[in-house]
């Protein structure tokens, strides 16, 4: 196929999906890399990622966003990161870094996870948006994780 005027010789490559379908997005600060991550989320998980991002933005004024370790992170300046999410084959894991301080405590956790707690959300799960908003607000008010 011949190149027409104004066409680029390089097509923009779609992000690579890592094991389990997690998008490989370069480390970066701000909304743009987070939106790139969400746009690359496969299937039903994209809609859930969009909803989580909107809930966090709406309920946490001046939220700080970044992509680290191929996951979007949300934080409050001077307090660290309070929540992140990550794509797995059959679910989306939403991780709260001070999860043991939340009420009720999110269900996921092990003895090795210390204060961190999470919730795995599967495609057919009933998404409890009100509970998620409660956790987001509580987590944003607590000291977060500072790597």
PDB file of C-alpha atoms in Angstrom:
ATOM      1  CA  UNK A   1       0.000   0.000   0.000  1.00  0.00           C
ATOM      2  CA  UNK A   2       1.437   3.349  -1.000  1.00  0.00           C
ATOM      3  CA  UNK A   3       1.933   6.032   1.623  1.00  0.00           C
ATOM      4  CA  UNK A   4      -0.267   9.059   1.074  1.00  0.00           C
ATOM      5  CA  UNK A   5       0.750  12.585   1.934  1.00  0.00           C
ATOM      6  CA  UNK A   6       0.504  13.271   5.669  1.00  0.00           C
ATOM      7  CA  UNK A   7       0.550   9.601   6.670  1.00  0.00           C
ATOM      8  CA  UNK A   8       3.147   8.566   9.181  1.00  0.00           C
ATOM      9  CA  UNK A   9       5.441   5.692   8.335  1.00  0.00           C
ATOM     10  CA  UNK A  10       5.079   4.510  11.926  1.00  0.00           C
ATOM     11  CA  UNK A  11       1.738   3.364  13.245  1.00  0.00           C
ATOM     12  CA  UNK A  12       1.163   3.985  16.916  1.00  0.00           C
ATOM     13  CA  UNK A  13       1.651   0.625  18.580  1.00  0.00           C
ATOM     14  CA  UNK A  14      -0.922  -0.579  21.073  1.00  0.00           C
ATOM     15  CA  UNK A  15       0.432  -1.175  24.573  1.00  0.00           C
ATOM     16  CA  UNK A  16       1.697  -4.664  25.263  1.00  0.00           C
ATOM     17  CA  UNK A  17      -0.490  -6.732  27.559  1.00  0.00           C
ATOM     18  CA  UNK A  18       1.591  -8.564  30.123  1.00  0.00           C
ATOM     19  CA  UNK A  19       0.763 -11.843  31.814  1.00  0.00           C
ATOM     20  CA  UNK A  20      -2.878 -11.846  32.877  1.00  0.00           C
ATOM     21  CA  UNK A  21      -3.733  -9.000  30.499  1.00  0.00           C
ATOM     22  CA  UNK A  22      -2.161  -6.202  32.540  1.00  0.00           C
ATOM     23  CA  UNK A  23      -1.159  -3.272  30.278  1.00  0.00           C
ATOM     24  CA  UNK A  24       2.534  -2.445  30.085  1.00  0.00           C
ATOM     25  CA  UNK A  25       2.617   1.328  30.478  1.00  0.00           C
ATOM     26  CA  UNK A  26       5.802   3.309  31.060  1.00  0.00           C
ATOM     27  CA  UNK A  27       6.305   4.855  34.478  1.00  0.00           C
ATOM     28  CA  UNK A  28       4.922   8.365  34.505  1.00  0.00           C
ATOM     29  CA  UNK A  29       3.270  11.038  36.620  1.00  0.00           C
ATOM     30  CA  UNK A  30      -0.086  12.690  36.016  1.00  0.00           C
ATOM     31  CA  UNK A  31      -3.381  11.806  34.400  1.00  0.00           C
ATOM     32  CA  UNK A  32      -2.046  10.969  30.915  1.00  0.00           C
ATOM     33  CA  UNK A  33      -0.224   7.711  31.772  1.00  0.00           C
ATOM     34  CA  UNK A  34      -3.147   6.613  33.971  1.00  0.00           C
ATOM     35  CA  UNK A  35      -5.581   7.230  31.107  1.00  0.00           C
ATOM     36  CA  UNK A  36      -3.261   5.319  28.743  1.00  0.00           C
ATOM     37  CA  UNK A  37      -3.294   2.387  31.186  1.00  0.00           C
ATOM     38  CA  UNK A  38      -7.102   2.458  31.474  1.00  0.00           C
ATOM     39  CA  UNK A  39      -7.540   2.708  27.682  1.00  0.00           C
ATOM     40  CA  UNK A  40      -5.363  -0.407  27.284  1.00  0.00           C
ATOM     41  CA  UNK A  41      -7.254  -2.474  29.874  1.00  0.00           C
ATOM     42  CA  UNK A  42      -8.842  -5.474  28.141  1.00  0.00           C
ATOM     43  CA  UNK A  43     -12.565  -6.161  27.907  1.00  0.00           C
ATOM     44  CA  UNK A  44     -14.939  -5.458  30.791  1.00  0.00           C
ATOM     45  CA  UNK A  45     -12.038  -4.360  33.008  1.00  0.00           C
ATOM     46  CA  UNK A  46     -11.696  -1.097  31.029  1.00  0.00           C
ATOM     47  CA  UNK A  47     -15.165   0.078  32.081  1.00  0.00           C
ATOM     48  CA  UNK A  48     -14.410  -0.784  35.694  1.00  0.00           C
ATOM     49  CA  UNK A  49     -11.078   1.059  35.505  1.00  0.00           C
ATOM     50  CA  UNK A  50     -12.830   4.128  34.072  1.00  0.00           C
ATOM     51  CA  UNK A  51     -15.410   4.010  36.874  1.00  0.00           C
ATOM     52  CA  UNK A  52     -12.786   3.622  39.616  1.00  0.00           C
ATOM     53  CA  UNK A  53     -10.763   6.521  38.204  1.00  0.00           C
ATOM     54  CA  UNK A  54     -13.886   8.714  38.097  1.00  0.00           C
ATOM     55  CA  UNK A  55     -14.874   7.781  41.674  1.00  0.00           C
ATOM     56  CA  UNK A  56     -11.391   8.596  42.952  1.00  0.00           C
ATOM     57  CA  UNK A  57     -11.259  11.931  41.083  1.00  0.00           C
ATOM     58  CA  UNK A  58     -14.729  12.912  42.297  1.00  0.00           C
ATOM     59  CA  UNK A  59     -14.111  12.016  45.945  1.00  0.00           C
ATOM     60  CA  UNK A  60     -10.493  13.097  46.440  1.00  0.00           C
ATOM     61  CA  UNK A  61      -9.839  16.753  45.587  1.00  0.00           C
ATOM     62  CA  UNK A  62      -6.388  17.308  44.060  1.00  0.00           C
ATOM     63  CA  UNK A  63      -5.690  13.572  43.797  1.00  0.00           C
ATOM     64  CA  UNK A  64      -2.197  12.790  42.544  1.00  0.00           C
ATOM     65  CA  UNK A  65      -1.962  10.131  39.805  1.00  0.00           C
ATOM     66  CA  UNK A  66       0.891   8.102  38.403  1.00  0.00           C
ATOM     67  CA  UNK A  67       1.740   4.792  36.792  1.00  0.00           C
ATOM     68  CA  UNK A  68       4.258   2.688  38.677  1.00  0.00           C
ATOM     69  CA  UNK A  69       5.058  -0.997  38.188  1.00  0.00           C
ATOM     70  CA  UNK A  70       2.489  -1.170  35.347  1.00  0.00           C
ATOM     71  CA  UNK A  71      -0.364  -0.084  37.618  1.00  0.00           C
ATOM     72  CA  UNK A  72      -2.139   3.232  38.223  1.00  0.00           C
ATOM     73  CA  UNK A  73      -1.476   4.728  41.658  1.00  0.00           C
ATOM     74  CA  UNK A  74      -3.497   7.426  43.410  1.00  0.00           C
ATOM     75  CA  UNK A  75      -2.206   9.562  46.238  1.00  0.00           C
ATOM     76  CA  UNK A  76      -2.349  12.783  48.167  1.00  0.00           C
ATOM     77  CA  UNK A  77       0.635  15.137  48.003  1.00  0.00           C
ATOM     78  CA  UNK A  78       2.770  14.729  51.130  1.00  0.00           C
ATOM     79  CA  UNK A  79       0.837  11.640  52.302  1.00  0.00           C
ATOM     80  CA  UNK A  80       1.892   8.974  49.803  1.00  0.00           C
ATOM     81  CA  UNK A  81      -0.179   6.548  47.722  1.00  0.00           C
ATOM     82  CA  UNK A  82      -3.499   5.334  49.125  1.00  0.00           C
ATOM     83  CA  UNK A  83      -4.868   3.034  46.377  1.00  0.00           C
ATOM     84  CA  UNK A  84      -3.831   1.241  43.207  1.00  0.00           C
ATOM     85  CA  UNK A  85      -5.360  -1.316  40.874  1.00  0.00           C
ATOM     86  CA  UNK A  86      -3.970  -4.068  38.686  1.00  0.00           C
ATOM     87  CA  UNK A  87      -5.378  -6.301  35.927  1.00  0.00           C
ATOM     88  CA  UNK A  88      -5.310 -10.076  36.330  1.00  0.00           C
ATOM     89  CA  UNK A  89      -6.767 -12.683  33.958  1.00  0.00           C
ATOM     90  CA  UNK A  90     -10.123 -13.078  35.700  1.00  0.00           C
ATOM     91  CA  UNK A  91     -10.352 -10.034  37.971  1.00  0.00           C
ATOM     92  CA  UNK A  92      -9.232  -6.518  38.811  1.00  0.00           C
ATOM     93  CA  UNK A  93      -7.409  -6.150  42.144  1.00  0.00           C
ATOM     94  CA  UNK A  94      -7.987  -2.852  43.987  1.00  0.00           C
ATOM     95  CA  UNK A  95      -5.325  -2.421  46.681  1.00  0.00           C
ATOM     96  CA  UNK A  96      -5.566  -0.085  49.669  1.00  0.00           C
ATOM     97  CA  UNK A  97      -2.149   0.509  51.232  1.00  0.00           C
ATOM     98  CA  UNK A  98      -3.543   1.303  54.713  1.00  0.00           C
ATOM     99  CA  UNK A  99      -6.327  -1.223  54.322  1.00  0.00           C
ATOM    100  CA  UNK A 100      -6.375  -2.502  57.903  1.00  0.00           C
ATOM    101  CA  UNK A 101      -7.402   1.008  59.000  1.00  0.00           C
ATOM    102  CA  UNK A 102     -10.486   1.023  56.765  1.00  0.00           C
ATOM    103  CA  UNK A 103     -13.938   0.139  58.066  1.00  0.00           C
ATOM    104  CA  UNK A 104     -15.020  -2.400  57.127  1.00  0.00           C
ATOM    105  CA  UNK A 105     -11.629  -3.860  56.270  1.00  0.00           C
ATOM    106  CA  UNK A 106     -11.403  -4.964  52.612  1.00  0.00           C
ATOM    107  CA  UNK A 107     -11.494  -8.769  52.383  1.00  0.00           C
ATOM    108  CA  UNK A 108      -8.113  -9.547  50.770  1.00  0.00           C
ATOM    109  CA  UNK A 109      -4.979  -9.879  52.846  1.00  0.00           C
ATOM    110  CA  UNK A 110      -2.462 -12.264  54.332  1.00  0.00           C
ATOM    111  CA  UNK A 111      -0.145 -12.247  57.330  1.00  0.00           C
ATOM    112  CA  UNK A 112       2.657 -11.098  54.999  1.00  0.00           C
ATOM    113  CA  UNK A 113       0.651  -8.176  53.569  1.00  0.00           C
ATOM    114  CA  UNK A 114       0.829  -6.232  56.863  1.00  0.00           C
ATOM    115  CA  UNK A 115      -1.463  -3.136  56.570  1.00  0.00           C
ATOM    116  CA  UNK A 116      -2.294  -3.673  52.904  1.00  0.00           C
ATOM    117  CA  UNK A 117      -5.749  -5.005  52.022  1.00  0.00           C
ATOM    118  CA  UNK A 118      -7.487  -5.474  48.711  1.00  0.00           C
ATOM    119  CA  UNK A 119     -10.621  -6.505  46.934  1.00  0.00           C
ATOM    120  CA  UNK A 120     -10.676  -8.646  43.802  1.00  0.00           C
ATOM    121  CA  UNK A 121     -13.527  -7.691  41.480  1.00  0.00           C
ATOM    122  CA  UNK A 122     -14.632 -10.266  38.902  1.00  0.00           C
ATOM    123  CA  UNK A 123     -16.793  -9.662  35.836  1.00  0.00           C
ATOM    124  CA  UNK A 124     -19.948 -11.140  37.338  1.00  0.00           C
ATOM    125  CA  UNK A 125     -19.499  -9.570  40.799  1.00  0.00           C
ATOM    126  CA  UNK A 126     -21.946  -6.980  42.030  1.00  0.00           C
ATOM    127  CA  UNK A 127     -19.778  -3.815  42.221  1.00  0.00           C
ATOM    128  CA  UNK A 128     -20.596  -2.097  45.512  1.00  0.00           C
ATOM    129  CA  UNK A 129     -19.924   1.480  44.437  1.00  0.00           C
ATOM    130  CA  UNK A 130     -21.068   2.998  47.737  1.00  0.00           C
ATOM    131  CA  UNK A 131     -18.652   0.781  49.711  1.00  0.00           C
ATOM    132  CA  UNK A 132     -15.839   1.598  47.283  1.00  0.00           C
ATOM    133  CA  UNK A 133     -16.475   5.345  47.760  1.00  0.00           C
ATOM    134  CA  UNK A 134     -16.366   4.881  51.553  1.00  0.00           C
ATOM    135  CA  UNK A 135     -13.022   3.089  51.282  1.00  0.00           C
ATOM    136  CA  UNK A 136     -11.613   5.686  48.858  1.00  0.00           C
ATOM    137  CA  UNK A 137     -12.533   8.576  51.160  1.00  0.00           C
ATOM    138  CA  UNK A 138     -11.181   6.827  54.250  1.00  0.00           C
ATOM    139  CA  UNK A 139      -7.951   5.746  52.522  1.00  0.00           C
ATOM    140  CA  UNK A 140      -7.267   9.230  51.122  1.00  0.00           C
ATOM    141  CA  UNK A 141      -7.496  10.690  54.634  1.00  0.00           C
ATOM    142  CA  UNK A 142      -4.865   8.288  56.036  1.00  0.00           C
ATOM    143  CA  UNK A 143      -1.097   8.332  55.701  1.00  0.00           C
ATOM    144  CA  UNK A 144      -0.323   6.397  52.524  1.00  0.00           C
ATOM    145  CA  UNK A 145       2.494   4.271  51.199  1.00  0.00           C
ATOM    146  CA  UNK A 146       5.725   6.058  50.379  1.00  0.00           C
ATOM    147  CA  UNK A 147       8.085   3.755  48.437  1.00  0.00           C
TER     148      UNK A 147
END
